[in-house]
mmCIF file of C-alpha atoms and ligand atoms in Angstrom:
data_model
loop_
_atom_site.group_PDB
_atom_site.id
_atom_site.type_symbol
_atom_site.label_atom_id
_atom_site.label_comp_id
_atom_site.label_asym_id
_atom_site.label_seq_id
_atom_site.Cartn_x
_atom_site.Cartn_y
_atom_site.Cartn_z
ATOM 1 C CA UNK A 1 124.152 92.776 105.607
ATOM 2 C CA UNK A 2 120.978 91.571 106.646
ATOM 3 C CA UNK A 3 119.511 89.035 104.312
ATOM 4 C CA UNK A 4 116.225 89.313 102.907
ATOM 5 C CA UNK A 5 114.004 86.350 103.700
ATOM 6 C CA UNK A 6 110.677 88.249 102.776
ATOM 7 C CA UNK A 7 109.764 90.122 98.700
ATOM 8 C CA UNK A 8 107.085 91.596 97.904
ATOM 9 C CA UNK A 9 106.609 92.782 93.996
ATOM 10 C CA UNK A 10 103.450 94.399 92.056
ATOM 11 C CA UNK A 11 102.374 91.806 90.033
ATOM 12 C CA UNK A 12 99.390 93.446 87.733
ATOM 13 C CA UNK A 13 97.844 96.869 88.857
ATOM 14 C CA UNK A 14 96.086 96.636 92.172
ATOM 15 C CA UNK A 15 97.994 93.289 92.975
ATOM 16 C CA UNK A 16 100.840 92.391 94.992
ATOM 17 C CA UNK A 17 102.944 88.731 95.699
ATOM 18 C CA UNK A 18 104.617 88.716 99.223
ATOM 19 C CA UNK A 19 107.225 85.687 99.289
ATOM 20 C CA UNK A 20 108.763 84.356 102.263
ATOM 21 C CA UNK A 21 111.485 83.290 100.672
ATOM 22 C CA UNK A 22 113.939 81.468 104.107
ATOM 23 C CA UNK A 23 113.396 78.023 101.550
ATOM 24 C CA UNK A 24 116.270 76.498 103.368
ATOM 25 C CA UNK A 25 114.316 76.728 106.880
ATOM 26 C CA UNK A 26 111.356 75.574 104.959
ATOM 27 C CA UNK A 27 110.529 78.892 105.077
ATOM 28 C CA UNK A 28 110.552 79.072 108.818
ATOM 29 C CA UNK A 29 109.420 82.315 110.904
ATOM 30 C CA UNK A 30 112.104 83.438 112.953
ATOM 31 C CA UNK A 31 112.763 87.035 114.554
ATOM 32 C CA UNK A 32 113.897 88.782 111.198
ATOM 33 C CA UNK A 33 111.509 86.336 109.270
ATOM 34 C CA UNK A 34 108.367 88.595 111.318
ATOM 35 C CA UNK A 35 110.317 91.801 111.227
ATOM 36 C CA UNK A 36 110.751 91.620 107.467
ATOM 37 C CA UNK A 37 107.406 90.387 107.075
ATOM 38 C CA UNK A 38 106.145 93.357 109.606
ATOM 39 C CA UNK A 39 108.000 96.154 107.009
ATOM 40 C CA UNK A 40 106.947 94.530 104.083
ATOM 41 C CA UNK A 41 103.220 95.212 105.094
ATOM 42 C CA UNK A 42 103.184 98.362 106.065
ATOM 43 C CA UNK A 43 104.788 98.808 102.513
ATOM 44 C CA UNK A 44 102.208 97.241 101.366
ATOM 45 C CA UNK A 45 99.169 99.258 103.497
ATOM 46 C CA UNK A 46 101.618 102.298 102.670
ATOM 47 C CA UNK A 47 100.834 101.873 98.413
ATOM 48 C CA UNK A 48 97.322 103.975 97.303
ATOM 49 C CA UNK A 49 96.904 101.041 94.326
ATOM 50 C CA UNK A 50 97.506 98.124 96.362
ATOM 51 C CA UNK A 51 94.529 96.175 96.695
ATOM 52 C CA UNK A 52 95.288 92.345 97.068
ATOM 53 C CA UNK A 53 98.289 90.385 98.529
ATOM 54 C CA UNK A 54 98.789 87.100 97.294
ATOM 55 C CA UNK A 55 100.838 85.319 99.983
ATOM 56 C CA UNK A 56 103.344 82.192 99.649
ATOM 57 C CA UNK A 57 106.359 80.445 99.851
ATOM 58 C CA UNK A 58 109.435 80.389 98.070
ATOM 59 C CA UNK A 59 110.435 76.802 96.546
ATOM 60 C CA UNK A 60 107.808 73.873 95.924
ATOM 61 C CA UNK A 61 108.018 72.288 99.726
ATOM 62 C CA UNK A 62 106.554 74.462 101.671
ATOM 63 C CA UNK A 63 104.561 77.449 102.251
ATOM 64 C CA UNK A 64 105.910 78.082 105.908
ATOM 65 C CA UNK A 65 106.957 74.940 108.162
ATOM 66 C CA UNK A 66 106.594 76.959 111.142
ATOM 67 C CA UNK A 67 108.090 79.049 113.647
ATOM 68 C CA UNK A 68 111.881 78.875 113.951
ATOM 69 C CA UNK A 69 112.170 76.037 116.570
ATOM 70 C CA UNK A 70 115.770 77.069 117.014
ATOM 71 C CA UNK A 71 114.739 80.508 117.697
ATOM 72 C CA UNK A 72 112.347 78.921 120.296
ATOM 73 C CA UNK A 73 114.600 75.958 121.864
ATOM 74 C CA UNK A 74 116.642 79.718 122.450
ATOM 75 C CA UNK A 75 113.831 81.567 124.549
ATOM 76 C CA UNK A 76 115.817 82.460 127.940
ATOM 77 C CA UNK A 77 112.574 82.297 129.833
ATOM 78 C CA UNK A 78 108.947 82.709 130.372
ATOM 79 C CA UNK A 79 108.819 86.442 129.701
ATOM 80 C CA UNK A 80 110.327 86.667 126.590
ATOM 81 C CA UNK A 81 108.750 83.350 125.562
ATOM 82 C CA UNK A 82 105.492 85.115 126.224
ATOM 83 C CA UNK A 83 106.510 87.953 124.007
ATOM 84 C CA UNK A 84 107.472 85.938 121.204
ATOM 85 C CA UNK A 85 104.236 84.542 121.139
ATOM 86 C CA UNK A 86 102.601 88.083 121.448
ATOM 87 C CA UNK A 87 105.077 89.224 118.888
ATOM 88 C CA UNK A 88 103.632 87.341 116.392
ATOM 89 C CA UNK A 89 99.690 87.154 117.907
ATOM 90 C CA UNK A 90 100.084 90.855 117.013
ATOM 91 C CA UNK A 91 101.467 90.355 113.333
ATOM 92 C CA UNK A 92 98.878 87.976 112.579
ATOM 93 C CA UNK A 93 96.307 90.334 113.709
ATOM 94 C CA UNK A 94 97.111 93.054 111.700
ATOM 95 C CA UNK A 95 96.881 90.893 108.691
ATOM 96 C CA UNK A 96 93.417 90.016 109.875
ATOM 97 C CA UNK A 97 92.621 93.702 110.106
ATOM 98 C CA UNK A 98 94.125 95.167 107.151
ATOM 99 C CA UNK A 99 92.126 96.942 104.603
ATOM 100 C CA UNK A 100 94.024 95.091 101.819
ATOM 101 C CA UNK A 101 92.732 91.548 101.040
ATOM 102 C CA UNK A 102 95.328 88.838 101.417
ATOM 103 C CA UNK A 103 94.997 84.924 99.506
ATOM 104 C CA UNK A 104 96.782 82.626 100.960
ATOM 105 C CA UNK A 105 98.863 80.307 98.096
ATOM 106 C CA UNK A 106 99.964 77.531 100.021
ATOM 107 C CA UNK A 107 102.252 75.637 97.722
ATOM 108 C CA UNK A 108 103.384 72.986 100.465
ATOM 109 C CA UNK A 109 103.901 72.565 103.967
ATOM 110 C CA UNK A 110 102.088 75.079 106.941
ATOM 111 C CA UNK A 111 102.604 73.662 109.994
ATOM 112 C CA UNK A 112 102.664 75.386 113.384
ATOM 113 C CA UNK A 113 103.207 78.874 112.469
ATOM 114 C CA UNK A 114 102.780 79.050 109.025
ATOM 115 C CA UNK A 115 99.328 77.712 108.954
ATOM 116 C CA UNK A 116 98.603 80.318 112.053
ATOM 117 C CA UNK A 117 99.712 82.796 109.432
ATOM 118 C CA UNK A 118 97.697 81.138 106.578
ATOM 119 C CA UNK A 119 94.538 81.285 108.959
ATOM 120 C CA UNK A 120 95.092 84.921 109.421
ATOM 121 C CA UNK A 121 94.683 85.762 105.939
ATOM 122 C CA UNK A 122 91.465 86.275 103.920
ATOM 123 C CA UNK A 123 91.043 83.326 101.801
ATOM 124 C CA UNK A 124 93.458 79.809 101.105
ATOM 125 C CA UNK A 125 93.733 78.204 98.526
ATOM 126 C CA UNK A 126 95.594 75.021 98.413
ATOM 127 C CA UNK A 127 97.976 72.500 96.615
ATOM 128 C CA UNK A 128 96.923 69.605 96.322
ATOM 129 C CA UNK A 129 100.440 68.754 97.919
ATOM 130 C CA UNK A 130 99.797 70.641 100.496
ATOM 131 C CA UNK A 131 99.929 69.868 104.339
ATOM 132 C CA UNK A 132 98.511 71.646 106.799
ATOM 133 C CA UNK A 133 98.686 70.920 110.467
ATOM 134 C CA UNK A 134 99.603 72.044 114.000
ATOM 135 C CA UNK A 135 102.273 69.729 114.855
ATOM 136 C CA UNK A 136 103.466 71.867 118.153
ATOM 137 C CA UNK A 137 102.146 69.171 120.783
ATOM 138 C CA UNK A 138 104.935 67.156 119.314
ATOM 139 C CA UNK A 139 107.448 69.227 120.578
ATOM 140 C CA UNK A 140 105.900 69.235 123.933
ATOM 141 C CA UNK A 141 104.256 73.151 123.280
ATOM 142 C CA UNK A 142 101.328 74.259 121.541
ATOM 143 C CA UNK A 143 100.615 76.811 118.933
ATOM 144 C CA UNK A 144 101.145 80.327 119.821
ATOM 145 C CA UNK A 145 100.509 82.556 117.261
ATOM 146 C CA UNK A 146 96.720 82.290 117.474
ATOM 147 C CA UNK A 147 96.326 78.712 115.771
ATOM 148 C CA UNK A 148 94.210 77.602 118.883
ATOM 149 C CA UNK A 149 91.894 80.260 118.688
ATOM 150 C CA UNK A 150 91.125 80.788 114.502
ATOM 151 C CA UNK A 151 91.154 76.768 114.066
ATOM 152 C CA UNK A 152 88.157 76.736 116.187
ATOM 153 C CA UNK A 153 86.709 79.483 114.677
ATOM 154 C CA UNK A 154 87.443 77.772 111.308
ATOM 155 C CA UNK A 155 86.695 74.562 111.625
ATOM 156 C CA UNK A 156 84.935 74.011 115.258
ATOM 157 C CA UNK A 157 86.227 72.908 118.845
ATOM 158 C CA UNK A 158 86.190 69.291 118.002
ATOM 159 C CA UNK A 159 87.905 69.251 114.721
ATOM 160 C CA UNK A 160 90.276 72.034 116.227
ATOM 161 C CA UNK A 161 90.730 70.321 119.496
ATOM 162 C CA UNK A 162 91.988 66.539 117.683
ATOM 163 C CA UNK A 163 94.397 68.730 115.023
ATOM 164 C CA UNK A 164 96.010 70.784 117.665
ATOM 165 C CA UNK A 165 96.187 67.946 120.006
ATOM 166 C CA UNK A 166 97.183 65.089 117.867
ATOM 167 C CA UNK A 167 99.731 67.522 115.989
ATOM 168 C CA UNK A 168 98.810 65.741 112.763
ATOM 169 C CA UNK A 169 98.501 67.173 109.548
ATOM 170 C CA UNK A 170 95.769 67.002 107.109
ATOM 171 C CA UNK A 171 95.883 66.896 103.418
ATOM 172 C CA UNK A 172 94.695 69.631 101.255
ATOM 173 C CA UNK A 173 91.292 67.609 100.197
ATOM 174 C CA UNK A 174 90.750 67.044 103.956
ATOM 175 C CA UNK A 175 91.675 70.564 104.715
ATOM 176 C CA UNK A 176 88.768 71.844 102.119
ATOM 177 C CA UNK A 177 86.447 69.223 103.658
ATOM 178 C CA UNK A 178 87.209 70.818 106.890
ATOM 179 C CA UNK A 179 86.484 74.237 105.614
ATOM 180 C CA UNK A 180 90.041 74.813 106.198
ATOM 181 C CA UNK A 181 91.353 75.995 102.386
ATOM 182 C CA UNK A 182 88.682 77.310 100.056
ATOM 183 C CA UNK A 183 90.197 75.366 97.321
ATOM 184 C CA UNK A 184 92.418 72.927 96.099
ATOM 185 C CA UNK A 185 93.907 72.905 92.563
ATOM 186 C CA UNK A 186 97.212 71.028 90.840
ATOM 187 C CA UNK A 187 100.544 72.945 92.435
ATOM 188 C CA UNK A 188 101.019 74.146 88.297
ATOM 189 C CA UNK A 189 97.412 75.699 89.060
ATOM 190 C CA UNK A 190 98.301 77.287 92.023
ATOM 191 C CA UNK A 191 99.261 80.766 91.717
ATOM 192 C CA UNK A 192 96.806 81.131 88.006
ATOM 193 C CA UNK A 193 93.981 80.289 90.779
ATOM 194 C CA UNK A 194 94.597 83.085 93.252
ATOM 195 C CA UNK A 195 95.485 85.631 89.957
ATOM 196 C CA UNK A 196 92.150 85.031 88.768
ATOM 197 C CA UNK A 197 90.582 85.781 92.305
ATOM 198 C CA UNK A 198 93.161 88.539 92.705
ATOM 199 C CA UNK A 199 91.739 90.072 89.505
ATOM 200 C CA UNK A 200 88.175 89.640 90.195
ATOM 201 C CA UNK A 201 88.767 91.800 93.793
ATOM 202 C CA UNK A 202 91.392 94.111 92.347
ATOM 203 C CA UNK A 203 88.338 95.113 89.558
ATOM 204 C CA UNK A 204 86.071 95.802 92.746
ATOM 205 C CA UNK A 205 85.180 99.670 93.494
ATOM 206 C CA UNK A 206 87.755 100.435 96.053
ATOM 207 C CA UNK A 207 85.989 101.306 99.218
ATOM 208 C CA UNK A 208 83.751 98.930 99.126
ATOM 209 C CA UNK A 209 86.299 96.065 98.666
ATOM 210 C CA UNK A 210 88.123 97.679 101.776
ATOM 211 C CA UNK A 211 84.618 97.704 103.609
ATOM 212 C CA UNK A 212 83.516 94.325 102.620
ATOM 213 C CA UNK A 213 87.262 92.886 103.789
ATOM 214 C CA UNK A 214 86.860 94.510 107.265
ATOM 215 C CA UNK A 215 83.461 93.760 107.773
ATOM 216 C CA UNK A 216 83.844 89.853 106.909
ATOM 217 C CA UNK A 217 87.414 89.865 108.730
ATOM 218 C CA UNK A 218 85.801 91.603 111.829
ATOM 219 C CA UNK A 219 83.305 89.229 112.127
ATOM 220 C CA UNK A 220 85.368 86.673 113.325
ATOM 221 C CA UNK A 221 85.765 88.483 116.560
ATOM 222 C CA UNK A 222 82.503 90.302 116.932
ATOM 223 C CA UNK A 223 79.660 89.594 118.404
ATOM 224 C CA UNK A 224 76.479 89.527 116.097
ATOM 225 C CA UNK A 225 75.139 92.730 117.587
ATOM 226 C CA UNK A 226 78.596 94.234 117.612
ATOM 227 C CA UNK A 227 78.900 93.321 113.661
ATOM 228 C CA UNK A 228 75.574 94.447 112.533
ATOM 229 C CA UNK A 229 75.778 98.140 114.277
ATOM 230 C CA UNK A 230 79.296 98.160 111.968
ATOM 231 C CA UNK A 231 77.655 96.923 108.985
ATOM 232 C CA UNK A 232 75.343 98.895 108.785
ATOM 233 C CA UNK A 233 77.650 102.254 109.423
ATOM 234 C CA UNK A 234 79.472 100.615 106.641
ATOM 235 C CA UNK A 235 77.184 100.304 104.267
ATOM 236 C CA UNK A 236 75.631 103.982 105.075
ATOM 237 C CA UNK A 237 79.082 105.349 104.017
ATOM 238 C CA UNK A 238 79.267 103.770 101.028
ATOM 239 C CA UNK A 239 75.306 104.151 99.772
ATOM 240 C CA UNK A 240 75.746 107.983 100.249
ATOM 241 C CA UNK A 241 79.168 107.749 98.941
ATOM 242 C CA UNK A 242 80.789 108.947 95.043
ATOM 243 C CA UNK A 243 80.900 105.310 94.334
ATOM 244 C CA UNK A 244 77.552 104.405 96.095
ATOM 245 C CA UNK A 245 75.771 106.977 93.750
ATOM 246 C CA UNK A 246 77.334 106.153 90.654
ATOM 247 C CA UNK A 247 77.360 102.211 90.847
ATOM 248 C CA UNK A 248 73.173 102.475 91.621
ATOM 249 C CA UNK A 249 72.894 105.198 88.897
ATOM 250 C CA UNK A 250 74.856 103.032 86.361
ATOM 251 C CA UNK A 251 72.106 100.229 87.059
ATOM 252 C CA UNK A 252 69.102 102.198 86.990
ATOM 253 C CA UNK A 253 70.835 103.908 83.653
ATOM 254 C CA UNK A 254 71.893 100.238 82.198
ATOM 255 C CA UNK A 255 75.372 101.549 81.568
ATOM 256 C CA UNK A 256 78.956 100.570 83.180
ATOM 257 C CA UNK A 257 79.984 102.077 86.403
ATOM 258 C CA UNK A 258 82.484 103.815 86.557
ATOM 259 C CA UNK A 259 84.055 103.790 90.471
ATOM 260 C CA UNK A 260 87.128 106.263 91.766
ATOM 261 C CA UNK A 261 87.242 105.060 94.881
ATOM 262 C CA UNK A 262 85.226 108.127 96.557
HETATM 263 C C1 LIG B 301 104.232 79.852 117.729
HETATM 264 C C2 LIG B 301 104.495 78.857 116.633
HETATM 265 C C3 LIG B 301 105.189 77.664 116.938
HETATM 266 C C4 LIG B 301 105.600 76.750 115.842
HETATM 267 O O1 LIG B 301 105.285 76.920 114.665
HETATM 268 S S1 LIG B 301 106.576 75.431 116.344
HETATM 269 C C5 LIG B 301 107.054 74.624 114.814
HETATM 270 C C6 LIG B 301 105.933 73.870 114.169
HETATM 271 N N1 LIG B 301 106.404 73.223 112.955
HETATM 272 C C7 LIG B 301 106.906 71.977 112.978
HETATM 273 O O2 LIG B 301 106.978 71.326 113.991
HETATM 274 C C8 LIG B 301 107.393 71.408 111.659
HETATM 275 C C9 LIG B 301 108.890 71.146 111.738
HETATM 276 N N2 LIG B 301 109.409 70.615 110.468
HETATM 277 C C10 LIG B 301 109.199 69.310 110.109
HETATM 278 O O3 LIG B 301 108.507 68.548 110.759
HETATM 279 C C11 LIG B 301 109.863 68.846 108.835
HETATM 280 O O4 LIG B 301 110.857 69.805 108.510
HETATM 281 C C12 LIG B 301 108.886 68.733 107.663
HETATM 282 C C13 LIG B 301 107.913 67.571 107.912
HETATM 283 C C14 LIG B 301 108.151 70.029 107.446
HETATM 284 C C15 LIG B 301 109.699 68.427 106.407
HETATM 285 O O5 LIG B 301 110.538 67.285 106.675
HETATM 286 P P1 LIG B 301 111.727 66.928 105.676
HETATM 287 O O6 LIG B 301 111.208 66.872 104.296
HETATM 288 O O7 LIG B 301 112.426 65.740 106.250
HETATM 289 O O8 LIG B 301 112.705 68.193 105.725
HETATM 290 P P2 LIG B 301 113.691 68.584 106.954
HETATM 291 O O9 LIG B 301 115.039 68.023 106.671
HETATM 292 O O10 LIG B 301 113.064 68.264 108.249
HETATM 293 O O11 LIG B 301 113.722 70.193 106.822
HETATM 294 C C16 LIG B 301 114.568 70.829 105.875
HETATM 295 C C17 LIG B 301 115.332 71.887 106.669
HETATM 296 O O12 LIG B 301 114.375 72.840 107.189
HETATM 297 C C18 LIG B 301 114.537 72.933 108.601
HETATM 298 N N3 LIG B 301 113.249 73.214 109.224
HETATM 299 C C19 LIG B 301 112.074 72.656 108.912
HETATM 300 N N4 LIG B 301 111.113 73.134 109.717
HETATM 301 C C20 LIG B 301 111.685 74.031 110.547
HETATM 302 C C21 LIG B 301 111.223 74.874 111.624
HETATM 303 N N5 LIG B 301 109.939 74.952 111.949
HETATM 304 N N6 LIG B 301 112.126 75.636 112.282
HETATM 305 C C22 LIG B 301 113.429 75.623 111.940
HETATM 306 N N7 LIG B 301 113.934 74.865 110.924
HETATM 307 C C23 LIG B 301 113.054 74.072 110.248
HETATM 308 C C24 LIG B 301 115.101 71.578 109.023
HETATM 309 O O13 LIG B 301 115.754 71.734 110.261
HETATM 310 C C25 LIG B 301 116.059 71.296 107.873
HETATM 311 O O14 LIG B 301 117.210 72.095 108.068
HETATM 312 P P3 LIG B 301 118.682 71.409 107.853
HETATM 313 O O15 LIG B 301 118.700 71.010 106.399
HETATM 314 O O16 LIG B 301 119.635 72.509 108.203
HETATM 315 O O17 LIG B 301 118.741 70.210 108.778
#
C-alpha cells in the first residue's frame, strides 16, 4: 500500500493544514510526494468551506529540503528530465492560481524545491530557524520548479541571481530583509502566527477573498495593463454583487454585514 507522505485536515471552519509529512527525506518531493500533493488540492479546491491552506512540514527540521535528488540522479534522459521539471512547474502554478489562499509555515529547511513551492504560495511566514535557499548549483543543476523565475520576481535579478548561483541559503531574518518571508516569529510561534492570519481571511466575505487572491496572485505574471482590465472586471462583479450590496449598505446603515458569499 502506498504510503501517505501528504495530510491535509480542517483545522477551524474555513481553514485547512496540508502536511508533507516524508520527515525522513526531510520532507523531500519525489514523484508520489507531487502526486499526493496534486490530489490533496484538488480535495482541497473540491470543499465549498475551504478558504485558507496553511502549508508545512512534518517534524521540526524542515519544511521541504527539496526535490528528491535520488528521484533526479534516476532521470533516464533529457525528455523525461524536462518533464519532471514541467511536472512540478505545473503543480506550483496551480497553487499560484487557486482561488483558495495558501500561508506558507516554514518550520525549517526549503531548499531547492521546497522553497520553489514556498514561493508559489500566497504569503510565508518563517521560523526563525528557518533556511531558505536554492542550493541546486551545488549539485551541478539549477532550480526547476520555477525558483529562477518567482525569486526574481520576489526579491530582484541581483539578489535572485547571487542565491541561485551561489546555492547558499539565507536565514529567516535575511529572508524577511529580502522580502522573501513576510515574517519571522519563534518556531513555538509558528503555526499560532499563520492561525491568526488564517482567521482574519477565513472571516473575509467569500468572493471577494477569492477575487482579491487571484487578482494579487495574477499580478505576478501580468502586465500592468493586462491586470488593471481584470481588476476592474473584478471589482464590477463584486460591487453589483449580494455581498457588494450588503457590505456598502451595512456601512451607510452603521450595522454589521452580513456576507453569503453571493
Ligand atoms: C527541481 C528542484 C530541484 C531540487 O530541489 S534539487 C535538491 C535541492 N536541495 C538540496 O540540495 C538540499 C539537500 N539536503 C541537504 O543539503 C541536507 O540534507 C540538509 C542541509 C537539508 C540537512 O543536512 P543534515 O542535517 O546533515 O541531514 P541529512 O543527513 O543530510 O538529511 C537527512 C536525510 O534526508 C535526506 N535528504 C535530505 N535532503 C534530501 C533531498 N533533497 N532529496 C532526497 N533526500 C534528502 C538525506 O539523504 C538523509 O537521508 P538518510 O538519513 O537516508 O541518509
Amino acid at each position: 500500500m502506498a504510503e501517505t507522505w501528504v495530510r491535509s485536515e480542517l483545522w477551524e471552519p474555513g481553514i485547512y493544514v496540508l502536511r508533507i509529512q516524508r520527515e525522513h527525506a526531510l520532507n523531500a518531493l519525489n514523484e508520489q510526494v507531487l502526486d499526493q500533493l496534486e490530489e490533496t488540492l484538488n480535495a482541497l479546491e473540491s470543499k465549498a468551506d475551504a478558504r485558507v491552506v496553511i502549508v508545512t512540514g512534518a517534524g521540526s527540521k524542515a519544511f521541504v529540503a527539496g526535490a528528491d535528488i535520488g528521484a533526479i540522479h534516476g532521470i533516464p534522459n533529457h525528455a523525461a528530465a524536462e518533464q519532471f521539471a514541467e511536472r512540478g512547474q505545473r503543480l506550483f502554478q496551480r497553487f499560484q492560481d487557486s482561488p483558495l489562499i495558501f500561508i506558507a509555515a516554514i518550520n525549517g529547511y526549503a531548499l531547492g524545491g521546497g522553497m520553489e513551492l514556498a514561493m508559489a504560495l500566497d504569503m510565508r511566514i518563517a521560523s526563525k530557524t528557518a533556511r531558505l535557499g536554492q542550493p541546486e548549483i551545488n549539485l551541478g543543476i539549477i532550480p526547476g520548479f520555477g525558483g529562477t523565475q518567482r525569486l526574481s520576481r520576489l526579491v530582484g535579478p541581483g539578489r535572485a541571481l547571487w542565491m541561485v548561483a551561489s546555492g547558499e541559503p539565507v536565514t529567516a531574518n535575511d529572508a524577511q530583509a529580502l522580502g522573501l518571508v513576510d515574517a519571522v516569529v519563534e518556531a513555538d510561534e509558528l503555526m499560532a502566527e499563520c492561525m491568526r492570519r488564517a482567521r482574519t481571511l477565513a472571516a473575509k466575505a467569500p468572493l471577494a477573498l477569492k477575487a482579491a487572491k487571484q487578482m494579487v496572485a495574477g499580478s505576478r505574471d501580468w502586465t500592468l495593463a493586462e491586470g488593471l482590465a481584470r481588476e476592474a472586471t473584478a471589482f464590477a462583479q463584486l460591487a453589483v454583487s449580494d455581498d457588494g450590496r450588503e457590505g456598502t449598505a451595512a456601512f451607510l446603515e452603521k450595522r454589521q454585514p452580513q456576507f453569503r458569499g453571493q
